[in-house]
Amino acid sequence: MAAALLANTLYSLGFVLEKRALTSLPEVSIRRPARLLRLVLGSPLWIGGSLALAAGFAAQLVVYRTLPIAAAQGIFVSGLVLLVLLSARLLGEETTGRERYALGAILLALLMVVLSLREGSDTVSQDAPYPLILLVCVPSLAAGLWLYGSAERRARNRHRRPTTGVEYGVAVGLLYGVSSLAIKGVSSHLTTDGIGGAVLDLLSSPYPYLLLFTGVFGLVMSQAALQRCRASLIVPVCTTVTSLFTAVLGTLSFGEALPDEPLRLALRVAGTALAVAVLLTMPKHDSAPQPPAPAKELASP
């Protein structure tokens, strides 16, 4: 629990710092990834946000070794509340009444998942069949890339109303869902005995390569989307999709059993259902005040 809450804090702080850095940078695009990386790596504030996200990743590894996937995702969702508070304080992003109701549903979903836990009775699986992992992950990666490309084409239409970034959040959430399963897989190979053998075993699995793919594409896609849309909306959507993907498909892939007691099972399922409701109630068009737009890069003479 402590590691999960620490991961929430680090992730929320990291996203807010990256968003603040991106607002002062020229407009970035996934069509020019090398330029995007050059710009963000030249920003100390963005690097600070990335270091916070990396520390959150380390805390997440600890969580997956001690909690079932579904329970861990329910706790990770609580970070959305902190993210919205930090976005309002540090970025000047305002939330609407509808968005605040969604946050209330997230808190209730978290409470349900936490109440469904019982120490010593939940199974924490350590590995999954590699063909099954690839069967789940490869189509999800393809769907995320296709959805992001579709959102990009629609965003270039100047006559469309400003988007909240729901499509971007879903697309990046699918990539991070795959990344979350890969993190779970990596955590199962981290042992204190026989480090050399553990590394070779890890390299023979699909997990490090899934992490590399989602890390590179997720970085480029998330930064371009984060610059265009409010962090207080796009990150909650991304987190909700990631949590649902990991909790449902991760639990099935890694063979982690759901609670046997009817009440605990109902609490965990209801918490997941509320997370779905949060995603479905997110507005598609933005009506809240926008933060300052990123500066346009001046064309060279």
mmCIF file of N, CA, C and O in Angstrom, residues 137-179:
data_model
loop_
_atom_site.group_PDB
_atom_site.id
_atom_site.type_symbol
_atom_site.label_atom_id
_atom_site.label_comp_id
_atom_site.label_asym_id
_atom_site.label_seq_id
_atom_site.Cartn_x
_atom_site.Cartn_y
_atom_site.Cartn_z
ATOM 1 N N CYS A 137 -1.088 -8.518 -25.982
ATOM 2 C CA CYS A 137 -0.384 -7.236 -26.113
ATOM 3 C C CYS A 137 -0.277 -6.726 -27.555
ATOM 4 O O CYS A 137 -0.450 -5.526 -27.798
ATOM 5 N N VAL A 138 0.029 -7.603 -28.499
ATOM 6 C CA VAL A 138 0.270 -7.136 -29.870
ATOM 7 C C VAL A 138 -0.964 -6.473 -30.481
ATOM 8 O O VAL A 138 -0.875 -5.356 -31.026
ATOM 9 N N PRO A 139 -2.172 -7.088 -30.427
ATOM 10 C CA PRO A 139 -3.350 -6.378 -30.962
ATOM 11 C C PRO A 139 -3.649 -5.084 -30.210
ATOM 12 O O PRO A 139 -4.129 -4.113 -30.819
ATOM 13 N N SER A 140 -3.374 -5.038 -28.919
ATOM 14 C CA SER A 140 -3.622 -3.826 -28.138
ATOM 15 C C SER A 140 -2.696 -2.694 -28.586
ATOM 16 O O SER A 140 -3.121 -1.533 -28.686
ATOM 17 N N LEU A 141 -1.447 -3.025 -28.859
ATOM 18 C CA LEU A 141 -0.510 -2.016 -29.352
ATOM 19 C C LEU A 141 -0.954 -1.484 -30.715
ATOM 20 O O LEU A 141 -0.917 -0.268 -30.966
ATOM 21 N N ALA A 142 -1.384 -2.388 -31.590
ATOM 22 C CA ALA A 142 -1.857 -1.969 -32.914
ATOM 23 C C ALA A 142 -3.082 -1.070 -32.789
ATOM 24 O O ALA A 142 -3.193 -0.047 -33.489
ATOM 25 N N ALA A 143 -4.006 -1.423 -31.906
ATOM 26 C CA ALA A 143 -5.212 -0.611 -31.710
ATOM 27 C C ALA A 143 -4.865 0.768 -31.172
ATOM 28 O O ALA A 143 -5.443 1.786 -31.596
ATOM 29 N N GLY A 144 -3.912 0.843 -30.235
ATOM 30 C CA GLY A 144 -3.514 2.128 -29.680
ATOM 31 C C GLY A 144 -2.889 3.037 -30.729
ATOM 32 O O GLY A 144 -3.204 4.225 -30.805
ATOM 33 N N LEU A 145 -2.006 2.492 -31.569
ATOM 34 C CA LEU A 145 -1.374 3.288 -32.619
ATOM 35 C C LEU A 145 -2.401 3.765 -33.642
ATOM 36 O O LEU A 145 -2.364 4.923 -34.101
ATOM 37 N N TRP A 146 -3.336 2.882 -34.001
ATOM 38 C CA TRP A 146 -4.369 3.277 -34.977
ATOM 39 C C TRP A 146 -5.273 4.374 -34.419
ATOM 40 O O TRP A 146 -5.579 5.350 -35.107
ATOM 41 N N LEU A 147 -5.687 4.232 -33.165
ATOM 42 C CA LEU A 147 -6.567 5.221 -32.559
ATOM 43 C C LEU A 147 -5.881 6.569 -32.429
ATOM 44 O O LEU A 147 -6.494 7.620 -32.668
ATOM 45 N N TYR A 148 -4.600 6.565 -32.072
ATOM 46 C CA TYR A 148 -3.865 7.823 -31.959
ATOM 47 C C TYR A 148 -3.759 8.507 -33.322
ATOM 48 O O TYR A 148 -3.931 9.721 -33.433
ATOM 49 N N GLY A 149 -3.465 7.715 -34.365
ATOM 50 C CA GLY A 149 -3.392 8.290 -35.699
ATOM 51 C C GLY A 149 -4.720 8.887 -36.139
ATOM 52 O O GLY A 149 -4.760 9.955 -36.763
ATOM 53 N N SER A 150 -5.830 8.224 -35.804
ATOM 54 C CA SER A 150 -7.154 8.756 -36.138
ATOM 55 C C SER A 150 -7.418 10.061 -35.404
ATOM 56 O O SER A 150 -7.968 11.019 -35.978
ATOM 57 N N ALA A 151 -7.028 10.124 -34.123
ATOM 58 C CA ALA A 151 -7.217 11.356 -33.353
ATOM 59 C C ALA A 151 -6.379 12.492 -33.934
ATOM 60 O O ALA A 151 -6.821 13.644 -33.979
ATOM 61 N N GLU A 152 -5.183 12.178 -34.407
ATOM 62 C CA GLU A 152 -4.330 13.193 -35.014
ATOM 63 C C GLU A 152 -4.952 13.758 -36.286
ATOM 64 O O GLU A 152 -4.925 14.971 -36.525
ATOM 65 N N ARG A 153 -5.519 12.881 -37.104
ATOM 66 C CA ARG A 153 -6.142 13.356 -38.346
ATOM 67 C C ARG A 153 -7.343 14.244 -38.056
ATOM 68 O O ARG A 153 -7.539 15.263 -38.724
ATOM 69 N N ARG A 154 -8.139 13.881 -37.057
ATOM 70 C CA ARG A 154 -9.299 14.713 -36.707
ATOM 71 C C ARG A 154 -8.870 16.034 -36.084
ATOM 72 O O ARG A 154 -9.496 17.069 -36.302
ATOM 73 N N ALA A 155 -7.780 16.025 -35.329
ATOM 74 C CA ALA A 155 -7.323 17.252 -34.675
ATOM 75 C C ALA A 155 -6.815 18.271 -35.677
ATOM 76 O O ALA A 155 -6.850 19.475 -35.412
ATOM 77 N N ARG A 156 -6.344 17.820 -36.837
ATOM 78 C CA ARG A 156 -5.850 18.751 -37.847
ATOM 79 C C ARG A 156 -6.973 19.476 -38.573
ATOM 80 O O ARG A 156 -6.718 20.400 -39.350
ATOM 81 N N ASN A 157 -8.219 19.063 -38.345
ATOM 82 C CA ASN A 157 -9.370 19.759 -38.920
ATOM 83 C C ASN A 157 -9.631 21.027 -38.111
ATOM 84 O O ASN A 157 -10.038 20.980 -36.966
ATOM 85 N N ARG A 158 -9.390 22.180 -38.707
ATOM 86 C CA ARG A 158 -9.465 23.446 -37.980
ATOM 87 C C ARG A 158 -10.885 23.813 -37.557
ATOM 88 O O ARG A 158 -11.083 24.682 -36.711
ATOM 89 N N HIS A 159 -11.892 23.206 -38.168
ATOM 90 C CA HIS A 159 -13.276 23.561 -37.867
ATOM 91 C C HIS A 159 -13.850 22.748 -36.706
ATOM 92 O O HIS A 159 -14.986 22.979 -36.296
ATOM 93 N N ARG A 160 -13.080 21.811 -36.170
ATOM 94 C CA ARG A 160 -13.562 21.011 -35.055
ATOM 95 C C ARG A 160 -13.427 21.787 -33.752
ATOM 96 O O ARG A 160 -12.546 22.614 -33.589
ATOM 97 N N ARG A 161 -14.350 21.522 -32.817
ATOM 98 C CA ARG A 161 -14.253 22.115 -31.483
ATOM 99 C C ARG A 161 -13.026 21.560 -30.763
ATOM 100 O O ARG A 161 -12.575 20.451 -31.066
ATOM 101 N N PRO A 162 -12.446 22.343 -29.820
ATOM 102 C CA PRO A 162 -11.267 21.848 -29.085
ATOM 103 C C PRO A 162 -11.570 20.521 -28.392
ATOM 104 O O PRO A 162 -12.612 20.347 -27.775
ATOM 105 N N THR A 163 -10.646 19.587 -28.518
ATOM 106 C CA THR A 163 -10.849 18.269 -27.926
ATOM 107 C C THR A 163 -10.320 18.225 -26.500
ATOM 108 O O THR A 163 -9.380 18.941 -26.161
ATOM 109 N N THR A 164 -10.939 17.405 -25.678
ATOM 110 C CA THR A 164 -10.442 17.215 -24.317
ATOM 111 C C THR A 164 -9.255 16.267 -24.287
ATOM 112 O O THR A 164 -8.515 16.226 -23.313
ATOM 113 N N GLY A 165 -9.084 15.490 -25.334
ATOM 114 C CA GLY A 165 -7.986 14.539 -25.374
ATOM 115 C C GLY A 165 -8.384 13.131 -24.985
ATOM 116 O O GLY A 165 -7.517 12.303 -24.712
ATOM 117 N N VAL A 166 -9.704 12.846 -24.954
ATOM 118 C CA VAL A 166 -10.149 11.512 -24.574
ATOM 119 C C VAL A 166 -9.571 10.459 -25.517
ATOM 120 O O VAL A 166 -9.078 9.409 -25.080
ATOM 121 N N GLU A 167 -9.599 10.739 -26.836
ATOM 122 C CA GLU A 167 -9.074 9.761 -27.791
ATOM 123 C C GLU A 167 -7.583 9.532 -27.583
ATOM 124 O O GLU A 167 -7.100 8.402 -27.624
ATOM 125 N N TYR A 168 -6.845 10.615 -27.368
ATOM 126 C CA TYR A 168 -5.420 10.481 -27.092
ATOM 127 C C TYR A 168 -5.189 9.655 -25.823
ATOM 128 O O TYR A 168 -4.307 8.802 -25.761
ATOM 129 N N GLY A 169 -5.989 9.956 -24.793
ATOM 130 C CA GLY A 169 -5.825 9.245 -23.526
ATOM 131 C C GLY A 169 -6.083 7.760 -23.652
ATOM 132 O O GLY A 169 -5.360 6.939 -23.069
ATOM 133 N N VAL A 170 -7.111 7.387 -24.429
ATOM 134 C CA VAL A 170 -7.408 5.965 -24.626
ATOM 135 C C VAL A 170 -6.265 5.289 -25.381
ATOM 136 O O VAL A 170 -5.829 4.185 -25.026
ATOM 137 N N ALA A 171 -5.760 5.948 -26.424
ATOM 138 C CA ALA A 171 -4.690 5.361 -27.232
ATOM 139 C C ALA A 171 -3.427 5.143 -26.402
ATOM 140 O O ALA A 171 -2.835 4.055 -26.401
ATOM 141 N N VAL A 172 -3.004 6.183 -25.685
ATOM 142 C CA VAL A 172 -1.800 6.057 -24.867
ATOM 143 C C VAL A 172 -2.045 5.092 -23.709
ATOM 144 O O VAL A 172 -1.143 4.354 -23.295
ATOM 145 N N GLY A 173 -3.277 5.060 -23.190
ATOM 146 C CA GLY A 173 -3.616 4.143 -22.111
ATOM 147 C C GLY A 173 -3.455 2.691 -22.517
ATOM 148 O O GLY A 173 -3.044 1.849 -21.709
ATOM 149 N N LEU A 174 -3.779 2.375 -23.783
ATOM 150 C CA LEU A 174 -3.579 1.008 -24.265
ATOM 151 C C LEU A 174 -2.095 0.641 -24.280
ATOM 152 O O LEU A 174 -1.707 -0.465 -23.894
ATOM 153 N N LEU A 175 -1.252 1.588 -24.718
ATOM 154 C CA LEU A 175 0.187 1.326 -24.722
ATOM 155 C C LEU A 175 0.707 1.146 -23.301
ATOM 156 O O LEU A 175 1.490 0.226 -23.013
ATOM 157 N N TYR A 176 0.256 2.015 -22.399
ATOM 158 C CA TYR A 176 0.724 1.908 -21.017
ATOM 159 C C TYR A 176 0.135 0.686 -20.313
ATOM 160 O O TYR A 176 0.712 0.178 -19.350
ATOM 161 N N GLY A 177 -1.020 0.209 -20.785
ATOM 162 C CA GLY A 177 -1.555 -1.037 -20.252
ATOM 163 C C GLY A 177 -0.645 -2.202 -20.580
ATOM 164 O O GLY A 177 -0.355 -3.059 -19.726
ATOM 165 N N VAL A 178 -0.178 -2.241 -21.823
ATOM 166 C CA VAL A 178 0.798 -3.264 -22.211
ATOM 167 C C VAL A 178 2.082 -3.106 -21.391
ATOM 168 O O VAL A 178 2.668 -4.090 -20.921
ATOM 169 N N SER A 179 2.512 -1.861 -21.216
ATOM 170 C CA SER A 179 3.702 -1.596 -20.420
ATOM 171 C C SER A 179 3.531 -2.082 -18.983
ATOM 172 O O SER A 179 4.459 -2.636 -18.384
#
